mmCIF file of C-alpha atoms in Angstrom:
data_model
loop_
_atom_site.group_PDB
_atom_site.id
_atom_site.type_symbol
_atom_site.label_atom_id
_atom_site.label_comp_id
_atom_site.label_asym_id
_atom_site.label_seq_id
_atom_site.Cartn_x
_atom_site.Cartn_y
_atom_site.Cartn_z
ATOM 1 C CA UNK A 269 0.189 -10.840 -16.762
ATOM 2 C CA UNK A 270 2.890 -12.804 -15.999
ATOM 3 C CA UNK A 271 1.223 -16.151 -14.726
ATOM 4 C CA UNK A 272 1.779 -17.179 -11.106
ATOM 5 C CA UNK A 273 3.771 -19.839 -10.644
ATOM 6 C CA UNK A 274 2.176 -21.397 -7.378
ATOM 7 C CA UNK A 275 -1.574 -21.314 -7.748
ATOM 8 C CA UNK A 276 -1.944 -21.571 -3.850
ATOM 9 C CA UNK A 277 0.664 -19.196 -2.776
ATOM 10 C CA UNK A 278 0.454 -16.359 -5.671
ATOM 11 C CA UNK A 279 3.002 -14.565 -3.256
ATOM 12 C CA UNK A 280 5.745 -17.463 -3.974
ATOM 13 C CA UNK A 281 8.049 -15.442 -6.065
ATOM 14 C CA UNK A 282 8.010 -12.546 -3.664
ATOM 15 C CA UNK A 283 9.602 -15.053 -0.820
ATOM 16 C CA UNK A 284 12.923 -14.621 1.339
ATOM 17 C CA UNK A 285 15.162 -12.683 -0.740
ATOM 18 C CA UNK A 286 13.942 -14.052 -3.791
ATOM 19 C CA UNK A 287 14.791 -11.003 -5.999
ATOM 20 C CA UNK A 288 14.499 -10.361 -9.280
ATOM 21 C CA UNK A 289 18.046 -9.539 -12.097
ATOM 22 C CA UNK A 290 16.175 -5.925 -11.838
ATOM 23 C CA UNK A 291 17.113 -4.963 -8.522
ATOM 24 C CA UNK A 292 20.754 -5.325 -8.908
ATOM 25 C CA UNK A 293 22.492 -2.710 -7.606
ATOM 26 C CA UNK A 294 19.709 -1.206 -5.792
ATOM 27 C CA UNK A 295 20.519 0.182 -2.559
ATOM 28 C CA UNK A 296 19.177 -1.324 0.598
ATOM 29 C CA UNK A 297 16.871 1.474 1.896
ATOM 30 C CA UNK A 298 13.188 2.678 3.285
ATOM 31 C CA UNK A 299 11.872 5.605 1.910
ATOM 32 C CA UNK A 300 9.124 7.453 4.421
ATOM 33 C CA UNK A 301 7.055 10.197 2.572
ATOM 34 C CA UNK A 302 5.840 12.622 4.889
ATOM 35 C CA UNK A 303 2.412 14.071 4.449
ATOM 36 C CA UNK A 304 2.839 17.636 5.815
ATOM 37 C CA UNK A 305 6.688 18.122 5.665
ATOM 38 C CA UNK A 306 6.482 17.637 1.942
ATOM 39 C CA UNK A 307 9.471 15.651 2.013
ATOM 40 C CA UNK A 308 11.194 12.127 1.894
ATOM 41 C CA UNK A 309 13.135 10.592 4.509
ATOM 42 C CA UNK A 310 15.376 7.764 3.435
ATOM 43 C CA UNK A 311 16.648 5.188 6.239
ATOM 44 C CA UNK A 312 19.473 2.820 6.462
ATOM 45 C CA UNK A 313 17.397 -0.228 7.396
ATOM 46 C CA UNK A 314 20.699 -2.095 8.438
ATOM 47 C CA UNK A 315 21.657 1.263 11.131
ATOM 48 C CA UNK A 316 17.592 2.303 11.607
ATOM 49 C CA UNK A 317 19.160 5.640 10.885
ATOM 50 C CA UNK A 318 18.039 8.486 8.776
ATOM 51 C CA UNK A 319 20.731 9.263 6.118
ATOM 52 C CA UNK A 320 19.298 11.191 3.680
ATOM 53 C CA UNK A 321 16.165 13.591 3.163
ATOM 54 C CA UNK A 322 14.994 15.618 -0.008
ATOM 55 C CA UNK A 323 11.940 17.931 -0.625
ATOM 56 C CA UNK A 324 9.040 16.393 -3.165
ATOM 57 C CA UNK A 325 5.678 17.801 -4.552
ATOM 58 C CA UNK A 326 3.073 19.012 -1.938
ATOM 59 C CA UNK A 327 1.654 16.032 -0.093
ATOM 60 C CA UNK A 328 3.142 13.217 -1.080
ATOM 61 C CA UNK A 329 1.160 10.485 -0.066
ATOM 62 C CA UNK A 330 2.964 6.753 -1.146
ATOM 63 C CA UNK A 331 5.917 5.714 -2.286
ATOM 64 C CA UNK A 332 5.303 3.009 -5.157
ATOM 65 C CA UNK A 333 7.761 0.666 -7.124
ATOM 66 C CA UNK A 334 7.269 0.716 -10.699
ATOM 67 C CA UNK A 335 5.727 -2.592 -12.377
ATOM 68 C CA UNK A 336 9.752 -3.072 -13.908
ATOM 69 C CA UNK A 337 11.325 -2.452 -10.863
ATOM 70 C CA UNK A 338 13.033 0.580 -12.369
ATOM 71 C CA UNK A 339 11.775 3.292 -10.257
ATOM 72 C CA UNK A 340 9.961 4.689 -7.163
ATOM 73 C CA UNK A 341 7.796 6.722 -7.869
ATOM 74 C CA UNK A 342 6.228 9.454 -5.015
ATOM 75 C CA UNK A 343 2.576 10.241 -5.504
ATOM 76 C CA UNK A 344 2.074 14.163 -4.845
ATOM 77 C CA UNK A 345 -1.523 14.698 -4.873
ATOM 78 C CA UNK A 346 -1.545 17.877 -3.406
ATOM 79 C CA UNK A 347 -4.671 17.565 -1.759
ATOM 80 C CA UNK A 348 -7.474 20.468 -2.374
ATOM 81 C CA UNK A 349 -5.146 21.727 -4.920
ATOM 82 C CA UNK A 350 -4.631 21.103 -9.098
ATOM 83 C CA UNK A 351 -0.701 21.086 -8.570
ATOM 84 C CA UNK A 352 -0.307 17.162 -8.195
ATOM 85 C CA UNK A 353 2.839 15.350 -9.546
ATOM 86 C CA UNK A 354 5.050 12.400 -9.585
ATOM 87 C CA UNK A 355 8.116 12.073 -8.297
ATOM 88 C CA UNK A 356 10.873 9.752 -10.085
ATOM 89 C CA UNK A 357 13.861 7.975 -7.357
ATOM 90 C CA UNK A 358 16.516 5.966 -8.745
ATOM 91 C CA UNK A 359 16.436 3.209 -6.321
ATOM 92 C CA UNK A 360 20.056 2.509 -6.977
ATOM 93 C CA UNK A 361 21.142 5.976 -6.238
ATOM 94 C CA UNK A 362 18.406 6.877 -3.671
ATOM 95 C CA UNK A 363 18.519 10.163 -5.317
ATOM 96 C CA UNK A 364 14.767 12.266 -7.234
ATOM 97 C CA UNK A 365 14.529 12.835 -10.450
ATOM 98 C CA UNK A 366 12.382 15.645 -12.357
ATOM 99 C CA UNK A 367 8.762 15.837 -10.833
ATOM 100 C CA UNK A 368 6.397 14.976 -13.844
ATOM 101 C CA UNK A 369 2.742 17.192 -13.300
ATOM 102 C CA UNK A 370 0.033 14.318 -12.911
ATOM 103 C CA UNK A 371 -3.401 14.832 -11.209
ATOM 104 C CA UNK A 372 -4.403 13.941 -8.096
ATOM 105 C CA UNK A 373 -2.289 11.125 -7.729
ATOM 106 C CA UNK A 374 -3.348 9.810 -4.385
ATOM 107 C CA UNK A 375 -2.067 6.662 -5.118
ATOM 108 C CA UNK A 376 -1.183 4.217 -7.943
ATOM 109 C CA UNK A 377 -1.259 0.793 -9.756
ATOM 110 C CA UNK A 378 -0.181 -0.861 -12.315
ATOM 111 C CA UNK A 379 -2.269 -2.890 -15.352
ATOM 112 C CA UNK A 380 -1.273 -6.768 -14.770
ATOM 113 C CA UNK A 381 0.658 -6.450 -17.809
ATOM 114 C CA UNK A 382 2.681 -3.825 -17.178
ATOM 115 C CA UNK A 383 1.951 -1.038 -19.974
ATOM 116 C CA UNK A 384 0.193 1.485 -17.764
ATOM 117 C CA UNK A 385 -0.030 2.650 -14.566
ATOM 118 C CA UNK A 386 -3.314 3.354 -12.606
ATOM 119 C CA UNK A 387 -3.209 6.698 -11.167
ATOM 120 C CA UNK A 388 -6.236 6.679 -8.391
ATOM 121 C CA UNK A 389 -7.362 10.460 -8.726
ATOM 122 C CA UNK A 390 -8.722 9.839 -5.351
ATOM 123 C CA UNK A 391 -10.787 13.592 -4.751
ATOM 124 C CA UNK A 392 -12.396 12.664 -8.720
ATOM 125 C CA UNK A 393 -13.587 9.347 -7.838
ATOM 126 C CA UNK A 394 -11.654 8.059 -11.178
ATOM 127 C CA UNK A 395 -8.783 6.236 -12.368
ATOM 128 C CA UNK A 396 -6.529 7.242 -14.488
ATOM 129 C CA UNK A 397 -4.756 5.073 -17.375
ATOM 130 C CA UNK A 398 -1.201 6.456 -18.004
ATOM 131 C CA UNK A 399 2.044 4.784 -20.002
ATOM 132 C CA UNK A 400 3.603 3.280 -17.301
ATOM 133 C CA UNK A 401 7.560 5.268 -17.886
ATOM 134 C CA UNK A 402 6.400 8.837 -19.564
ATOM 135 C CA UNK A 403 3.310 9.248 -17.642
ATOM 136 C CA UNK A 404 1.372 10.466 -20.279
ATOM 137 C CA UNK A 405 -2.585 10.017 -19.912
ATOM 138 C CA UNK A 406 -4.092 7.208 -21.875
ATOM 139 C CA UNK A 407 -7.793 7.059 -20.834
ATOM 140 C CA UNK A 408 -10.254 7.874 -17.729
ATOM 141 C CA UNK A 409 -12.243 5.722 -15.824
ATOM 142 C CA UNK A 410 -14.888 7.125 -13.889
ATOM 143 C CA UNK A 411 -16.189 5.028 -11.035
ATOM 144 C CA UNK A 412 -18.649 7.301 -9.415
ATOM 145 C CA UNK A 413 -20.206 5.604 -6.726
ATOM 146 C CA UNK A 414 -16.794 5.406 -5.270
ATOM 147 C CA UNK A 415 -16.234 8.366 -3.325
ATOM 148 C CA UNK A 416 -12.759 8.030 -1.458
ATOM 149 C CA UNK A 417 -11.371 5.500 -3.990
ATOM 150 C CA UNK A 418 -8.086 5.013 -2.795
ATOM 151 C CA UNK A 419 -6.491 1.133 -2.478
ATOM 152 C CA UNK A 420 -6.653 -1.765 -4.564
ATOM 153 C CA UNK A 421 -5.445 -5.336 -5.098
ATOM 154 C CA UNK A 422 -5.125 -7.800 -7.729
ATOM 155 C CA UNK A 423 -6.969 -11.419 -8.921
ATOM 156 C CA UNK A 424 -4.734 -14.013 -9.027
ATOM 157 C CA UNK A 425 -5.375 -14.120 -12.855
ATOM 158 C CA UNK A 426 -5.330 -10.441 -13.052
ATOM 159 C CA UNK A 427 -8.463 -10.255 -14.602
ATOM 160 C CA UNK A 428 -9.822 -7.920 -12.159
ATOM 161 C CA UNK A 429 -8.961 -5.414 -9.227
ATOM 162 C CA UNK A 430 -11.240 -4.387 -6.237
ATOM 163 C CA UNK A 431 -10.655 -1.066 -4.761
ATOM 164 C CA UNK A 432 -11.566 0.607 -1.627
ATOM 165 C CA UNK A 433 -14.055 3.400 -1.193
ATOM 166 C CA UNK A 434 -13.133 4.991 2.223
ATOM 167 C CA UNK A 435 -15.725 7.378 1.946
ATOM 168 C CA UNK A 436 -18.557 5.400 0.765
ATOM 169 C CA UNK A 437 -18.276 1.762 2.914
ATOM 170 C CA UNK A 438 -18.240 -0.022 0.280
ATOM 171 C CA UNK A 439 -15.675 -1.359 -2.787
ATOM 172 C CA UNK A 440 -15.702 -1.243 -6.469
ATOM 173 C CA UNK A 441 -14.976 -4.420 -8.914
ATOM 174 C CA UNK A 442 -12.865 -3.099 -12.085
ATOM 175 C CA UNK A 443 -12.795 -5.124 -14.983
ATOM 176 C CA UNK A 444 -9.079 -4.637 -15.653
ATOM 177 C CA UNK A 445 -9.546 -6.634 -19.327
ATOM 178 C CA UNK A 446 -12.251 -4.028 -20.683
ATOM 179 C CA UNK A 447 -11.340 -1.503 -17.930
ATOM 180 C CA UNK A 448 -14.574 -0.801 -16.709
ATOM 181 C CA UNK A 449 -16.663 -1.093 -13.565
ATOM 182 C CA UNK A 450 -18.357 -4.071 -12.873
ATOM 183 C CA UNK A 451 -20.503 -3.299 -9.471
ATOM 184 C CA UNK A 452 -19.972 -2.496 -6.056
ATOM 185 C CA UNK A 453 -20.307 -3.858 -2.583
ATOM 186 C CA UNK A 454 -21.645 -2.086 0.359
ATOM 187 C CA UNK A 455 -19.875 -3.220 3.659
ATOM 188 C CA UNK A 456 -21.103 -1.244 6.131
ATOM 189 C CA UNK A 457 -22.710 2.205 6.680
ATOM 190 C CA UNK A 458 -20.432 4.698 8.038
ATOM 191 C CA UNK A 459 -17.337 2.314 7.511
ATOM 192 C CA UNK A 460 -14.207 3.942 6.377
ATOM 193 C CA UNK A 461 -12.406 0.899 3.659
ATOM 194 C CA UNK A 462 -8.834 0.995 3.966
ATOM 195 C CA UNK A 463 -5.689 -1.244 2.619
ATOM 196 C CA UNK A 464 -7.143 -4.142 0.640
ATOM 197 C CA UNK A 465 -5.521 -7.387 0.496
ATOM 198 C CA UNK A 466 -6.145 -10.872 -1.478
ATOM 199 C CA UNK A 467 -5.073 -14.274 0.670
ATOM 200 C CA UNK A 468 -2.149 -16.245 -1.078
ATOM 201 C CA UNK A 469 -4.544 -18.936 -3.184
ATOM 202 C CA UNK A 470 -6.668 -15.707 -4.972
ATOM 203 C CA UNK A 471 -9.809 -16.764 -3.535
ATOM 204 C CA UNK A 472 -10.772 -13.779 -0.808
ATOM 205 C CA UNK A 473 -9.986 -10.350 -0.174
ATOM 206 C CA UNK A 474 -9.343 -8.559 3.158
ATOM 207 C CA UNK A 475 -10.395 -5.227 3.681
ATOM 208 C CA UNK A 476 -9.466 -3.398 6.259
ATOM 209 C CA UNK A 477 -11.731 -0.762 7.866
ATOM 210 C CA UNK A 478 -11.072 1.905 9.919
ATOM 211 C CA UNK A 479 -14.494 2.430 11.628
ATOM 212 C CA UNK A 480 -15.197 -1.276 12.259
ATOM 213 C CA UNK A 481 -11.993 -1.706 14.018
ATOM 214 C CA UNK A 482 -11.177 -4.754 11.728
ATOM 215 C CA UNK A 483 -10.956 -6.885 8.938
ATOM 216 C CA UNK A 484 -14.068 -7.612 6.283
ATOM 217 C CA UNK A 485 -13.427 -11.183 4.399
ATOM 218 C CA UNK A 486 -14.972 -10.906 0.269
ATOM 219 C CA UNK A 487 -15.519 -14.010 -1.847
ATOM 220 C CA UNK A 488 -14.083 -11.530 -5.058
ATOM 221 C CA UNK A 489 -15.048 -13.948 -7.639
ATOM 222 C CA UNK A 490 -18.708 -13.688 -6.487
ATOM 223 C CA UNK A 491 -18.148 -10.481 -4.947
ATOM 224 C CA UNK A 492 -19.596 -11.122 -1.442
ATOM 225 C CA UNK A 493 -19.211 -10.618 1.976
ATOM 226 C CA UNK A 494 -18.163 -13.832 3.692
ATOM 227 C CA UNK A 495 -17.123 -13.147 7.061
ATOM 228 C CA UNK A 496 -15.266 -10.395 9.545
ATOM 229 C CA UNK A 497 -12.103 -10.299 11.551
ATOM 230 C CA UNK A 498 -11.710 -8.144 14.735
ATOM 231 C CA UNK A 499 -8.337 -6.512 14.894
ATOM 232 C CA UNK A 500 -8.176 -3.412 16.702
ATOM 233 C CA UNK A 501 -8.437 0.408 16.855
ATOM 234 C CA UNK A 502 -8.323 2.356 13.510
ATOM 235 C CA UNK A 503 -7.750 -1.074 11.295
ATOM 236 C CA UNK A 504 -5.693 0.314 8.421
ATOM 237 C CA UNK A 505 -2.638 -1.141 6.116
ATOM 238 C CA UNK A 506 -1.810 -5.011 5.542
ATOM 239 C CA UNK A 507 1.353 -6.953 4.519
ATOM 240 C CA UNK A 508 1.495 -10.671 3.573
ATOM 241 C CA UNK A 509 4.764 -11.912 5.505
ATOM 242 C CA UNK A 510 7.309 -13.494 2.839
ATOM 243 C CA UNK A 511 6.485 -16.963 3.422
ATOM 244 C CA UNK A 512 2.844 -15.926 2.700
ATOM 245 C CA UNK A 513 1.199 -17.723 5.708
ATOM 246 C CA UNK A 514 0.297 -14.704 7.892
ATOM 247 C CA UNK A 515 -1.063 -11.106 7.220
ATOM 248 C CA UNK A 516 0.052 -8.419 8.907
ATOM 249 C CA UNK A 517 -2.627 -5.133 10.527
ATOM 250 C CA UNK A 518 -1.773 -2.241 11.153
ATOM 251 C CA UNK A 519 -4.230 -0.987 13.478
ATOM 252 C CA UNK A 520 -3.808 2.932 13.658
ATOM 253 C CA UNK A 521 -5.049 3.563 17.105
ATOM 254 C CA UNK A 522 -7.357 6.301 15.898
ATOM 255 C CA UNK A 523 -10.980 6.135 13.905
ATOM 256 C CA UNK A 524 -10.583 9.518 13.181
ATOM 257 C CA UNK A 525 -8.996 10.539 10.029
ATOM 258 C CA UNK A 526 -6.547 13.116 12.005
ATOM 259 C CA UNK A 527 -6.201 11.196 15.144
ATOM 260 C CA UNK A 528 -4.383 11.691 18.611
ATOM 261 C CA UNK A 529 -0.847 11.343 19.223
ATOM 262 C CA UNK A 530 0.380 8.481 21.497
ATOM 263 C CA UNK A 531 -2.924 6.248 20.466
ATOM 264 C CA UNK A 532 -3.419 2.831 21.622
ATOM 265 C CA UNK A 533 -1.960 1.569 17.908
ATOM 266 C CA UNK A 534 -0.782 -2.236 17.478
ATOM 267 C CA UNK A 535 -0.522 -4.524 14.587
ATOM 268 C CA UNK A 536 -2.593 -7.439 14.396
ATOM 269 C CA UNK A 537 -1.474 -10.847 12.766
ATOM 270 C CA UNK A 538 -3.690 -12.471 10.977
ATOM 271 C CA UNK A 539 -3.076 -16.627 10.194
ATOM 272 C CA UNK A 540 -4.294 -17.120 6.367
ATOM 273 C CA UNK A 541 -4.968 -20.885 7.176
ATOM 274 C CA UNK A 542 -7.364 -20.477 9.852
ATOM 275 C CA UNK A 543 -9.097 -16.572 9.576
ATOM 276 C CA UNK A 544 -8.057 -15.340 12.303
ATOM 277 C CA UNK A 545 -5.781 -13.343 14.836
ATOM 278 C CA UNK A 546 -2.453 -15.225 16.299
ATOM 279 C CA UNK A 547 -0.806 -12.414 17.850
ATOM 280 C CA UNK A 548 -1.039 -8.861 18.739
ATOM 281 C CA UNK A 549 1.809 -6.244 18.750
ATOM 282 C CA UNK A 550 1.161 -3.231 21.099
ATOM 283 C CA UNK A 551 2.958 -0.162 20.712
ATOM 284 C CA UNK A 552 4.697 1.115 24.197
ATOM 285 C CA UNK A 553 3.696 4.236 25.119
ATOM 286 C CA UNK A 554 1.415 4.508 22.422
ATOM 287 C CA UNK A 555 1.854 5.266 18.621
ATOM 288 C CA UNK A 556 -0.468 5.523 15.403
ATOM 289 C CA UNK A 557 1.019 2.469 12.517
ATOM 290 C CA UNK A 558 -0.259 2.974 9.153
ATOM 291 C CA UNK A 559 1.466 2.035 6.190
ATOM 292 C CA UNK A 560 4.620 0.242 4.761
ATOM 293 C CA UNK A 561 6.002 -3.232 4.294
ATOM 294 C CA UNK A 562 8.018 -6.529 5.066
ATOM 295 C CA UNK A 563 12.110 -6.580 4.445
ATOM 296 C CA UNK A 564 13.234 -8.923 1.844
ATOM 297 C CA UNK A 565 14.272 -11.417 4.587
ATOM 298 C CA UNK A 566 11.089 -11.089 6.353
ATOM 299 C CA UNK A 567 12.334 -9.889 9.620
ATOM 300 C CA UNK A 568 11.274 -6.939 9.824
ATOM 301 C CA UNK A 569 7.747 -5.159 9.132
ATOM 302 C CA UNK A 570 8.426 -1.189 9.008
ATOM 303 C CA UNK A 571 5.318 1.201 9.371
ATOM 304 C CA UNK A 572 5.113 4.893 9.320
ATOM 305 C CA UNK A 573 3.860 6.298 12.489
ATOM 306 C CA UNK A 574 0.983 8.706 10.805
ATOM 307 C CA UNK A 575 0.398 10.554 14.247
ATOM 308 C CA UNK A 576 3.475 10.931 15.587
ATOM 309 C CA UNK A 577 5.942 11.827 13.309
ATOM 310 C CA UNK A 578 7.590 8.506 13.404
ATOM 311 C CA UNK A 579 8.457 5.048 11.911
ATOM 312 C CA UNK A 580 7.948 1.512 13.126
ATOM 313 C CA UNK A 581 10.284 -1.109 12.636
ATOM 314 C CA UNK A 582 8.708 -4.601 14.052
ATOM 315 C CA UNK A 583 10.504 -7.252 14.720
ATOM 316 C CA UNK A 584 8.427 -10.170 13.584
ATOM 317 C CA UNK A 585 9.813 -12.964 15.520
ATOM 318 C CA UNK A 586 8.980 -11.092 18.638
ATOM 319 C CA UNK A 587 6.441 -8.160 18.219
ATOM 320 C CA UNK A 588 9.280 -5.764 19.872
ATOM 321 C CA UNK A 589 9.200 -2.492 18.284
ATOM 322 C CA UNK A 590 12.467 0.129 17.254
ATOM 323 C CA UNK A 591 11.026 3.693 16.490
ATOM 324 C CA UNK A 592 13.098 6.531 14.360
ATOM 325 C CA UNK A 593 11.789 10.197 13.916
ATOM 326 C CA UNK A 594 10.815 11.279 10.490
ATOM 327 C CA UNK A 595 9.032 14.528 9.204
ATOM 328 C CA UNK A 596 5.372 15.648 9.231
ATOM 329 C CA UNK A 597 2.911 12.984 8.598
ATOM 330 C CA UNK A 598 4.681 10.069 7.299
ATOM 331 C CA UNK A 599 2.513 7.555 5.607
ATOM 332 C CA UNK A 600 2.890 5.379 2.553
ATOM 333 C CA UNK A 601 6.601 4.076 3.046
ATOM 334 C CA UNK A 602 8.612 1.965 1.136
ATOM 335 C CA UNK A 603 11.379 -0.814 1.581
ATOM 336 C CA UNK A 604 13.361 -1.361 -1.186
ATOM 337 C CA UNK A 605 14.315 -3.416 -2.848
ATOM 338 C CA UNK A 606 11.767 -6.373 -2.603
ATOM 339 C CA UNK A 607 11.608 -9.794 -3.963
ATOM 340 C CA UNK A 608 9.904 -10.056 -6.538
ATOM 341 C CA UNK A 609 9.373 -10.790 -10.358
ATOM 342 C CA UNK A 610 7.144 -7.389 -10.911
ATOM 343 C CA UNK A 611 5.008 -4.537 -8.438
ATOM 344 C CA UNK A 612 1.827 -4.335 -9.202
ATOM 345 C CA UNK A 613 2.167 -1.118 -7.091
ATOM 346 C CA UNK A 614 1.214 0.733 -3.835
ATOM 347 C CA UNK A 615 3.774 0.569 -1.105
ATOM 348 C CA UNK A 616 4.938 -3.209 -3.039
ATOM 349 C CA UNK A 617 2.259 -5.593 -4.547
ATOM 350 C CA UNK A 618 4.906 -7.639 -5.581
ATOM 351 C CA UNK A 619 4.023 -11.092 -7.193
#
């Protein structure tokens, strides 16, 4: 892996506008894949307006940059069914490409070093090793006690990933070096793991949970439990902000998995320094924020609306909230392009 250049801010070359040669040319845009719709909406962050919109796979779920910056690919897992594939987009025409037929693929990662990418077969409980540009399947990695497996994030060293089991309340430790398991860690008994996050310095994780209405705190070197943040309703997706002081929760307004429209949703901001919560962004009238990221200049945090058919664009100077209507479901969106030297995947793990 490319080594980080600021041990206590790994997120230093992902700062304001800080992008890499790669992007060039790439068109300023978010890209909203929506669940049941089985479609992508693209908006014009600079108008909030939806300018384009193209049919995918069956239920796409995320929208991930490629560890080279190259593409965006749309994970189709087609839930309940064998059918799942991958979407290419040429970020610099906004336009798909031909879907490739890959299983399951819930969501994905990318190996530190930038050879494969991690497809999380989510209904198998397995990963999946694939060459990161044809897609073709390298070796299988069961992890069995991790029913649910779904999000993931890095070491600072890349040595090793921890991944969320939503429907086991707990996380898995993968040894990304020997790719293989290395143990697991129950949080809490009827919790529901979400987005998983590591602080700028490498030294904990945040996992976000659903049931608990909050944030769990893991020591992932010795792979404990070290403390727990209260956020709010239906604690889902987290975003570093680009200076890499605060962490953004999105808090979905719901602990059920299909939840109301019109929810008491917010996002939460968490202050690395101190551990806890500095601010709280309600949504008026309601609304159901789930997942997405920070613009390149760090003014904006934009969420899909899971509930309600809608995305979230947060001002993050002031909390104040623009909302545009999308398709069916949107969920794991995309801003693009983002600084960055490399994605380590998901919505932007960009170090």
């Amino acid at each position: 892996m490319p080594p980080v250049t600021n041990p206590s801010n790994m997120y230093s070359d992902a700062g304001f506008n800080h992008f890499s040669p790669a992007v060039a040319g790439a068109l300023q845009r978010i890209y909203v894949p929506n669940l049941r719709s089985n479609d992508v909406y693209v908006i014009d962050p600079a108008t909030f307006k939806v300018v384009d919109k193209f049919p995918v796979g069956r239920s796409p779920q995320h929208v991930v940059p490629s560890w080279d910056l190259q593409t965006l690919w749309v994970t189709n897992n087609a839930e309940g069914r064998n059918d799942g594939s991958l979407t290419p987009i040429d970020p610099k025409t906004g336009k798909p490409g031909k879907e490739i037929l890959v299983d399951d693929p819930y969501n994905m990662y990318f190996t530190p070093n930038g050879k494969e990418a991690i497809v999380v077969a989510e209904a198998h409980a397995r990963l999946d090793f694939r060459d990161a540009h044809t897609m073709a399947l390298k070796s299988k990695l069961q992890v069995p006690e991790c029913k649910g497996i779904n999000h993931a994030d890095f070491s600072i060293d890349g040595k090793y990933a921890i991944f969320t089991c939503e429907f086991g309340g707990m996380v898995a430790k993968i040894d990304m070096v020997n790719q293989k398991v290395v143990g697991y860690l129950q949080l809490r008994k009827g919790g529901m793991p979400q987005d998983i996050r590591v602080s700028p310095d490498g030294k904990v994780f945040y996992v976000a949970d659903m049931m608990a209405n909050g944030v769990y705190v893991i020591d992932g070197d010795n792979f404990t439990q070290i403390g727990f943040i209260k956020t709010g309703i239906g604690t889902h997706g987290m975003y570093p902000s680009r200076d890499g002081t605060r962490l953004y929760v999105a808090n979905r307004g719901s602990n059920k998995v299909h939840g109301p429209r019109n929810g008491p949703g917010s996002v939460s901001v968490i202050d690395f320094a101190t551990r806890k919560v500095v601010a709280n962004w309600p949504i008026p009238g309601g609304g159901s924020p789930d997942m997405g990221n920070v613009t390149a200049d760090g003014k904006w945090l934009w969420l899909s609306g899971r509930f309600d058919d809608v995305v979230y664009a947060f001002d993050t100077a002031t909390g104040n909230v623009k909302i545009i209507k999308v398709g069916m479901e949107p969920h794991g969106l995309a801003v693009w392009p983002q600084p960055g030297r490399y994605s380590l995947g998901h919505t932007g793990i960009m170090r």
